[in-house]
Amino acid sequence: MNNNATSYAVEVEDLTVAYDMKPVLWDIDLKIPKGKLMAVVGPNGAGKTTLIKAMLGLLTPVSGAVHFTNESEDLRAFKNRIGYVPQSGSVDWDFPATVQDVVLMGCYGKLGWVKRPRKADMALAQQMLKKVGMLEYATRQISQLSGGQQQRVFLARALVQEADVYFMDEPFKGVDAQTEKAIVLLLKELKENGKTVVVVHHDLQTVADYFDWVTLINLCVVASGPVNEVFHEENLKKTYRSTGGLLRSVV
Amino acid sequence: MTTFIALLRDYTFQTVALGSALLGLISGVMGSFAVLRKQSLLGDGVSHSALPGVVMAFILLGNKNTEILLLGALVSGLLATFFIISIVRNSRVKFDSALALVMSVFFGLGLVLLTYVQKIPNSNQAGLNRFIFGQAATLLKRDIMLMAICGSVLLALILLFWKEFKLFTFDSDFAQSLGFSTKKLNLMLSFMIVVAIIIGLQTVGVILMSAMLISPAVAARQWTNKLWVMVLLSSIFGAASGVVGTAASSMVSKLPTGPAIVVCISTIVMVSVLFAPGRGILHRLYRRKRNKLLFKMEGGAPNVPSA
């Protein structure tokens, strides 16, 4: 691997996003190196979800741009190398579908318009369901899942995408300790396979254990870099401002 | 019995029943998506807002042809949808308020225009009143043809883009992240729902049309957890109530067809909500009672170690 500019999986340049009049993200410059497991940390309303959505192209920024490596290819091919795990609360789980149906949606991007999933896609879906420990739930209706199981179904769906860069919005929300460990193992496995994973994370105590790269944001990027270099009290204080005192015991 | 067989042979009955069945089938399919996207109310708004379009088309073009009138309905239905969406987007007014506002303004305008048309000499109301409550008996062979053509196009599109519509209805953000244009999908699906509403206006009228869109889908959802089964069941429910409603109104004098169809589909909804296994109210009550009984019989000692 060459260590030039190409070793960044995602480069964000001067990104500003606003809903109504108020900016939610202000002049974000961010470089995410390839093959890193990166946490995005910040207080509520800091723009973590917005940052992820903007990088995925789900929002139109006021200014700025997001670059991926080798994005000169056509839109479809390049979107296929990006995986997305949304917050599980973002959809209606009473939708008439089985776990397998939802996981199969991960391959829709590769298939493109009109084409239907084939046997190979089914097998892939089964394999990923097994990975997240949900294989016995494959034919279960999705309304019967618990919060943690919903989260794992979304994770399996993203794995089916077989992307190079993954964006995950709070994959540990409402998940028990055991499931959290299983998910972390999965993330580390992704990293070992050379994938880049960006995770919105809330639990400051586990950042150092789970991740090797961290971005602290609150409207703007406070710091971004290796966990052992930038994840210290001073930066956390800057990120959380008023609540900084409460966090002293954590780090 | 003989009257029933005679009825089946009657040409008018055949035409009207076929039309109602087609309408039920199409609105059943499109209604499933409207309900799952939580746009049931939008259907109501669109159908009410179609009325001024119908009357305006007659005033401007002086033509009584159903196609022309329905084209007017389509234009004003789409215009109303556009107003609702822009009000929600550009102001703090919420969706339900915007919908009620636009719908009542359009419907009121429609009634005013209708009164105006009544005053025009020789217009004889032009039979425009039929669009309020619907008048299935006025269905002609060419109307059926129009419905069949529109219906086939809609069904073909649903079959072709099944995977995309399913994905978009469930999780539109994820669809967009995969590179599908959610703008196009949204536009296409909304337009298809509006078309399904418009072609039913002549049969059941602007007031009852939303029932035709929503009821079959709500009933079908009770019986299944699979999308394709839901859409299939919904279309069957819609078509069946179209035929049964037409038969009922033919055998009972002075029973209007549109309302009869709606009563029929509403009965199906009630039965489904009460009796469907799994989601039905009675099944849930039964399950709770059985669990209580089981718990009692097993001695009621929960197998939990006390701290």
XYZ file of C-alpha atoms in Angstrom:
558
model
C 0.000 0.000 0.000
C 1.303 3.434 -0.824
C 1.058 6.039 1.874
C 0.160 8.953 -0.350
C -3.107 10.802 -0.657
C -4.750 7.614 -1.886
C -4.558 6.044 1.575
C -7.593 8.057 2.632
C -10.911 6.278 2.254
C -12.957 9.442 2.632
C -11.976 13.089 2.420
C -14.384 15.784 3.548
C -13.644 19.327 2.422
C -15.170 22.514 3.875
C -18.477 20.786 4.504
C -21.249 23.001 5.858
C -24.785 21.690 6.340
C -27.792 23.675 7.537
C -31.413 22.862 8.265
C -33.532 26.014 7.962
C -31.133 28.839 8.865
C -28.991 27.321 11.591
C -25.836 25.504 10.577
C -25.633 21.969 11.931
C -22.149 21.324 10.637
C -19.709 24.159 10.142
C -16.735 23.978 7.796
C -15.860 20.340 8.400
C -12.485 19.151 7.125
C -11.929 15.497 7.728
C -9.669 12.796 6.372
C -10.501 9.216 7.190
C -7.585 6.859 6.506
C -8.203 3.510 4.883
C -8.562 0.444 7.060
C -9.350 2.300 10.260
C -12.098 1.712 12.773
C -13.201 5.249 13.536
C -15.575 6.501 16.210
C -17.492 9.747 15.757
C -18.029 11.181 19.223
C -19.883 14.282 20.345
C -22.770 15.525 22.502
C -26.428 15.328 21.474
C -27.162 17.622 18.565
C -23.507 17.902 17.631
C -24.259 16.807 14.076
C -22.951 13.233 14.166
C -25.863 11.728 12.243
C -25.874 14.723 9.909
C -22.183 14.208 9.174
C -22.778 10.575 8.256
C -25.799 11.418 6.118
C -23.886 14.171 4.343
C -20.986 11.820 3.622
C -23.465 9.297 2.205
C -25.000 11.974 0.001
C -28.405 11.769 1.710
C -28.283 15.509 2.429
C -27.356 18.361 0.164
C -24.691 20.460 1.886
C -24.671 24.261 1.745
C -21.073 24.096 0.671
C -18.170 21.693 0.555
C -17.610 18.284 -0.918
C -17.034 14.668 0.030
C -14.498 12.607 -1.901
C -14.024 8.866 -1.894
C -11.027 7.104 -3.407
C -11.400 6.100 -7.064
C -14.713 7.874 -7.327
C -14.142 8.609 -10.986
C -16.200 5.518 -11.789
C -19.921 5.907 -12.360
C -22.220 6.690 -9.466
C -23.680 3.213 -9.093
C -20.359 1.380 -8.948
C -19.051 3.808 -6.376
C -22.184 3.716 -4.226
C -21.873 -0.056 -4.146
C -18.655 0.270 -2.210
C -20.353 2.201 0.588
C -22.301 0.390 3.295
C -24.821 2.031 5.598
C -26.332 1.000 8.919
C -29.005 3.585 9.807
C -30.435 4.052 13.290
C -32.897 1.231 13.774
C -35.565 3.735 14.855
C -35.567 5.306 11.407
C -37.925 2.743 9.867
C -41.341 1.279 10.661
C -40.700 -2.255 11.932
C -44.339 -3.206 11.401
C -43.625 -3.383 7.660
C -44.751 -6.739 6.225
C -41.382 -8.376 5.666
C -39.258 -11.159 7.110
C -35.725 -10.830 8.475
C -34.434 -12.475 5.303
C -36.299 -9.955 3.101
C -34.669 -7.026 4.888
C -31.173 -8.530 4.779
C -31.578 -9.224 1.054
C -32.129 -5.502 0.506
C -28.378 -5.148 1.019
C -27.752 -6.657 -2.414
C -30.264 -4.426 -4.238
C -27.556 -1.876 -5.001
C -25.384 -4.456 -6.747
C -28.379 -5.725 -8.699
C -29.408 -2.286 -9.924
C -32.841 -1.411 -11.296
C -35.404 -4.118 -12.061
C -33.196 -7.232 -11.585
C -34.307 -9.621 -8.831
C -32.113 -11.321 -6.186
C -30.830 -14.774 -7.157
C -29.825 -17.898 -5.292
C -26.294 -16.632 -4.735
C -27.678 -13.499 -3.085
C -29.910 -15.611 -0.843
C -26.907 -17.684 0.202
C -24.945 -14.526 0.970
C -27.820 -13.206 3.072
C -27.952 -16.489 5.013
C -24.216 -16.374 5.572
C -24.339 -12.813 6.946
C -27.330 -13.648 9.146
C -25.253 -16.478 10.590
C -22.417 -14.039 11.232
C -24.617 -11.783 13.354
C -26.175 -14.803 15.060
C -29.644 -14.336 13.594
C -29.869 -17.311 11.242
C -32.644 -19.008 13.218
C -34.692 -15.819 12.885
C -34.466 -15.688 9.051
C -38.174 -16.362 8.470
C -39.336 -14.314 11.475
C -41.533 -11.270 10.883
C -39.534 -8.129 11.610
C -42.183 -6.690 13.961
C -41.390 -9.501 16.389
C -37.754 -8.492 16.857
C -36.296 -6.808 19.916
C -34.270 -3.607 19.591
C -30.947 -5.442 19.679
C -32.119 -7.934 17.072
C -33.262 -5.110 14.791
C -29.809 -3.617 15.083
C -28.201 -6.939 14.121
C -30.529 -7.328 11.124
C -29.431 -3.911 9.846
C -25.819 -4.909 10.395
C -26.329 -8.109 8.392
C -27.957 -6.071 5.624
C -24.904 -3.808 5.469
C -22.563 -6.828 5.422
C -24.449 -8.162 2.396
C -23.484 -4.942 0.605
C -19.841 -6.134 0.736
C -18.702 -2.531 0.742
C -15.264 -1.020 1.312
C -16.399 1.806 3.563
C -19.093 1.386 6.200
C -21.044 4.110 7.953
C -22.911 3.030 11.081
C -25.242 5.260 13.054
C -25.230 4.116 16.686
C -25.102 0.369 16.093
C -24.808 -0.200 19.862
C -28.035 1.581 20.768
C -30.332 -0.614 22.850
C -28.006 -3.582 22.563
C -27.110 -5.841 25.521
C -23.497 -6.376 26.618
C -23.180 -9.728 24.877
C -24.484 -8.465 21.542
C -22.254 -5.414 21.829
C -19.220 -7.658 22.165
C -20.327 -9.703 19.154
C -20.775 -6.553 17.073
C -17.359 -5.226 18.098
C -15.769 -8.508 17.006
C -17.514 -8.123 13.651
C -16.261 -4.559 13.275
C -12.706 -5.658 14.055
C -13.021 -8.439 11.494
C -14.138 -5.892 8.897
C -11.099 -3.804 9.731
C -8.769 -6.784 9.391
C -10.181 -7.341 5.912
C -9.054 -3.842 4.987
C -12.457 -2.160 5.276
C -12.926 1.307 6.706
C -15.636 1.610 9.334
C -17.076 4.872 10.658
C -19.257 4.487 13.746
C -21.315 7.075 15.618
C -20.633 6.170 19.219
C -21.926 7.390 22.564
C -20.149 5.432 25.265
C -16.906 7.301 25.972
C -15.598 4.539 28.244
C -15.357 2.005 25.437
C -13.895 4.243 22.720
C -10.310 3.279 23.508
C -11.147 -0.453 23.569
C -13.196 -0.608 20.399
C -11.650 1.920 18.047
C -8.222 2.952 16.789
C -9.233 6.300 15.309
C -11.570 8.931 16.668
C -13.205 12.163 15.518
C -14.605 14.509 18.141
C -17.238 16.849 16.764
C -19.507 19.546 18.038
C -20.677 21.609 15.081
C -17.057 21.683 13.893
C -14.359 19.056 14.142
C -12.658 19.455 17.524
C -10.030 16.815 16.880
C -9.461 13.836 14.648
C -6.726 11.239 14.791
C -5.472 8.087 16.508
C -7.321 7.382 19.757
C -4.199 7.481 21.933
C -3.228 10.878 20.538
C -6.434 12.885 20.448
C -8.782 11.173 22.893
C -7.839 13.031 26.077
C -9.610 15.215 28.592
C -8.712 18.538 27.058
C -10.281 17.651 23.711
C -13.268 16.062 25.388
C -13.796 19.220 27.411
C -13.712 21.268 24.233
C -16.212 18.904 22.646
C -18.646 18.693 25.502
C -17.979 22.235 26.824
C -20.418 22.737 29.685
C -20.623 19.088 30.596
C -16.849 18.629 30.574
C -16.543 18.526 34.349
C -18.818 15.541 34.592
C -16.570 13.531 32.353
C -13.359 13.869 34.298
C -13.866 10.535 35.979
C -14.197 8.799 32.635
C -10.824 9.426 31.089
C -81.926 -17.738 -7.655
C -83.321 -17.283 -11.140
C -83.185 -13.522 -10.690
C -79.539 -13.887 -9.737
C -78.723 -15.864 -12.879
C -80.682 -13.385 -14.973
C -78.666 -10.651 -13.341
C -75.379 -12.306 -14.266
C -76.512 -12.386 -17.884
C -77.510 -8.749 -17.878
C -75.179 -6.682 -20.046
C -75.341 -3.534 -17.909
C -74.594 -5.555 -14.820
C -71.643 -7.208 -16.526
C -70.203 -3.859 -17.536
C -70.658 -2.224 -14.152
C -69.448 -5.279 -12.218
C -66.365 -5.529 -14.415
C -65.651 -1.837 -13.890
C -66.076 -2.064 -10.137
C -63.919 -5.174 -9.969
C -61.163 -3.452 -11.960
C -61.391 -0.413 -9.728
C -61.198 -2.578 -6.595
C -58.227 -4.479 -7.949
C -56.230 -1.389 -8.905
C -56.996 0.580 -5.761
C -56.235 -2.524 -3.705
C -52.737 -2.792 -5.168
C -51.898 0.919 -5.037
C -53.610 1.318 -1.656
C -51.226 -1.208 -0.105
C -48.328 1.102 -0.876
C -50.254 4.210 0.202
C -51.049 2.609 3.570
C -47.515 1.308 4.135
C -46.096 4.741 3.313
C -48.563 6.255 5.796
C -50.145 8.319 3.044
C -53.709 7.105 3.543
C -54.908 10.629 4.224
C -53.213 11.979 1.130
C -55.541 9.740 -0.883
C -58.519 11.400 0.759
C -57.077 14.832 -0.021
C -56.410 14.002 -3.649
C -59.867 12.562 -4.278
C -61.729 15.494 -2.707
C -59.487 17.945 -4.541
C -60.326 16.335 -7.870
C -63.837 17.793 -7.916
C -63.030 21.360 -9.099
C -60.872 19.816 -11.827
C -63.810 17.814 -13.128
C -66.103 20.851 -13.232
C -63.432 23.152 -14.657
C -62.697 20.691 -17.434
C -66.397 20.785 -18.351
C -66.649 24.583 -18.178
C -63.493 25.209 -20.201
C -63.845 22.467 -22.785
C -67.624 22.019 -22.790
C -67.096 18.303 -23.122
C -68.845 15.545 -21.172
C -66.469 12.747 -22.132
C -65.246 10.881 -19.085
C -61.630 10.965 -20.262
C -61.673 14.762 -20.466
C -63.328 15.136 -17.077
C -60.907 12.691 -15.455
C -57.990 14.538 -16.993
C -59.264 17.649 -15.242
C -59.535 15.620 -12.031
C -55.946 14.452 -12.444
C -54.657 17.981 -12.911
C -56.429 19.386 -9.882
C -55.562 16.335 -7.761
C -51.878 16.775 -8.587
C -52.123 20.514 -8.011
C -53.581 19.897 -4.545
C -50.792 17.422 -3.735
C -48.250 19.987 -4.850
C -49.838 22.658 -2.616
C -49.887 20.347 0.392
C -46.248 19.372 -0.060
C -45.075 22.957 -0.561
C -47.033 24.226 2.466
C -45.408 21.569 4.652
C -41.976 22.273 3.224
C -42.083 26.067 3.387
C -43.982 26.774 6.587
C -44.430 25.510 10.108
C -47.884 24.139 9.248
C -47.967 20.390 9.825
C -49.004 17.806 7.243
C -52.472 17.053 8.640
C -53.417 20.731 8.879
C -52.104 21.488 5.399
C -54.042 18.523 4.048
C -57.328 19.520 5.698
C -56.854 23.107 4.548
C -56.125 22.366 0.888
C -58.717 19.607 0.700
C -61.587 21.727 2.019
C -60.650 24.710 -0.139
C -60.560 22.555 -3.275
C -63.747 20.665 -2.420
C -65.547 23.915 -1.591
C -64.390 25.403 -4.864
C -65.683 22.323 -6.620
C -69.143 22.727 -5.082
C -69.235 26.429 -5.977
C -68.297 25.658 -9.570
C -70.919 22.926 -9.661
C -73.635 25.397 -8.613
C -72.396 27.761 -11.309
C -72.650 25.044 -13.947
C -76.229 24.328 -12.849
C -77.173 27.880 -13.792
C -75.843 27.597 -17.314
C -78.870 26.991 -19.548
C -79.082 23.631 -21.344
C -76.206 22.195 -19.410
C -78.546 19.964 -17.392
C -75.791 19.730 -14.819
C -73.929 17.668 -17.358
C -74.151 14.731 -14.967
C -71.300 16.155 -12.990
C -73.036 15.369 -9.720
C -72.130 11.743 -10.248
C -68.561 12.536 -9.308
C -69.544 13.436 -5.746
C -71.035 10.116 -4.687
C -70.245 8.205 -7.844
C -72.698 6.572 -10.181
C -71.497 3.215 -11.353
C -74.522 2.796 -13.634
C -73.067 5.487 -15.915
C -70.026 3.316 -16.656
C -69.749 2.673 -20.389
C -67.688 0.145 -22.265
C -65.142 2.814 -23.190
C -64.798 3.788 -19.514
C -64.007 0.169 -18.728
C -61.415 0.174 -21.503
C -59.814 3.272 -20.014
C -59.703 1.648 -16.575
C -58.284 -1.580 -18.005
C -55.525 0.254 -19.858
C -54.543 2.436 -16.885
C -54.746 -0.583 -14.588
C -52.503 -2.725 -16.798
C -49.889 0.017 -16.971
C -49.955 0.458 -13.192
C -49.708 -3.279 -12.542
C -46.887 -3.656 -15.049
C -44.938 -0.847 -13.362
C -45.499 -2.411 -9.925
C -44.246 -5.783 -11.160
C -41.261 -4.222 -12.921
C -40.118 -2.041 -10.014
C -41.338 -4.319 -7.225
C -37.935 -4.556 -5.565
C -37.384 -0.784 -5.703
C -40.850 0.117 -4.412
C -40.502 -2.358 -1.557
C -37.095 -1.016 -0.569
C -38.184 2.608 -0.920
C -41.366 2.084 1.104
C -39.485 0.353 3.912
C -36.326 2.488 4.146
C -35.974 5.381 1.709
C -32.663 6.614 3.163
C -31.100 3.223 2.625
C -32.509 3.126 -0.909
C -30.813 6.429 -1.617
C -27.536 5.268 -0.076
C -27.604 2.343 -2.534
C -27.750 4.804 -5.424
C -31.455 4.579 -6.258
C -33.031 7.946 -7.011
C -35.595 8.334 -4.244
C -36.884 11.472 -5.929
C -37.827 9.474 -9.008
C -39.272 6.603 -6.973
C -41.315 8.953 -4.803
C -42.640 10.842 -7.801
C -43.497 7.660 -9.662
C -45.244 5.973 -6.733
C -47.204 9.091 -5.763
C -48.286 9.642 -9.349
C -49.410 6.027 -9.633
C -51.476 6.325 -6.448
C -53.098 9.505 -7.769
C -53.960 7.784 -11.068
C -55.532 4.875 -9.156
C -57.698 7.360 -7.248
C -58.752 9.278 -10.365
C -59.946 6.255 -12.315
C -62.237 5.274 -9.434
C -63.954 8.645 -9.147
C -66.784 7.912 -11.580
C -67.741 4.713 -9.786
C -67.551 5.596 -6.094
C -67.153 9.392 -6.151
C -64.698 11.798 -4.562
C -66.008 11.349 -1.017
C -65.826 7.576 -0.762
C -62.801 6.966 -2.963
C -60.295 7.039 -0.125
C -62.147 4.113 1.475
C -61.536 2.086 -1.694
C -57.845 2.900 -1.474
C -57.291 2.263 2.209
C -59.752 -0.437 3.290
C -58.575 -3.378 1.151
C -54.980 -2.748 2.225
C -55.828 -2.459 5.924
C -57.860 -5.662 5.764
C -55.138 -7.525 3.859
C -52.421 -6.428 6.284
C -54.277 -8.282 9.064
C -53.918 -11.660 7.402
C -50.294 -11.741 6.332
C -46.737 -10.685 7.076
C -45.523 -10.782 3.498
C -45.729 -7.803 1.184
C -46.641 -9.711 -1.964
C -49.387 -11.649 -0.170
C -50.689 -8.390 1.232
C -50.842 -6.753 -2.202
C -52.476 -9.854 -3.729
C -55.050 -10.189 -0.935
C -55.749 -6.467 -1.055
C -56.499 -6.604 -4.776
C -58.725 -9.661 -4.278
C -60.643 -7.959 -1.457
C -61.075 -4.842 -3.581
C -62.235 -6.726 -6.670
C -64.578 -9.007 -4.725
C -66.277 -6.147 -2.916
C -66.646 -4.367 -6.265
C -68.586 -7.318 -7.700
C -70.607 -8.032 -4.540
C -71.468 -4.357 -4.084
C -72.658 -4.091 -7.689
C -74.755 -7.256 -7.348
C -76.314 -5.982 -4.119
C -77.234 -2.651 -5.648
C -78.733 -4.355 -8.702
C -80.961 -6.619 -6.620
C -82.073 -4.068 -4.044
C -83.880 -1.100 -5.517
C -82.531 2.377 -4.788
C -79.298 1.053 -3.311
C -76.479 3.136 -4.870
C -73.536 1.092 -6.157
C -70.581 3.113 -4.843
C -71.734 3.177 -1.219
C -72.728 -0.507 -1.477
C -69.168 -1.363 -2.562
C -67.735 0.674 0.300
C -70.050 -0.995 2.837
C -68.935 -4.345 1.480
C -65.205 -3.607 1.783
C -65.794 -2.105 5.232
C -67.397 -5.374 6.337
C -64.283 -7.197 5.169
C -62.163 -4.766 7.192
C -64.244 -5.347 10.334
C -64.077 -9.108 9.993
C -60.304 -8.908 9.382
C -59.610 -6.653 12.338
C -61.663 -8.893 14.630
C -60.940 -12.399 13.451
C -57.583 -12.526 11.646
C -55.164 -14.960 13.289
C -52.208 -13.282 14.928
C -53.149 -9.634 14.520
C -56.909 -9.993 15.064
C -58.439 -8.609 18.264
C -60.231 -11.832 19.199
C -57.133 -13.939 18.638
C -55.149 -11.642 20.909
C -57.804 -11.809 23.633
C -57.876 -15.590 23.323
C -54.100 -15.787 23.584
C -54.031 -13.674 26.711
C -56.758 -15.751 28.334
C -54.996 -18.991 27.478
C -51.714 -17.720 28.875
C -53.466 -16.742 32.089
C -55.050 -20.153 32.339
C -51.785 -21.947 31.625
C -50.025 -19.886 34.235
C -52.701 -20.787 36.784
C -52.615 -24.493 35.969
C -48.848 -24.695 36.126
C -49.054 -23.490 39.696
C -48.053 -19.914 38.992
C -44.613 -20.283 40.516
C -42.301 -18.313 38.258
C -39.006 -20.065 37.790
C -36.953 -17.098 38.880
C -34.454 -17.285 41.707
C -35.158 -14.633 44.328
C -32.336 -12.313 45.142
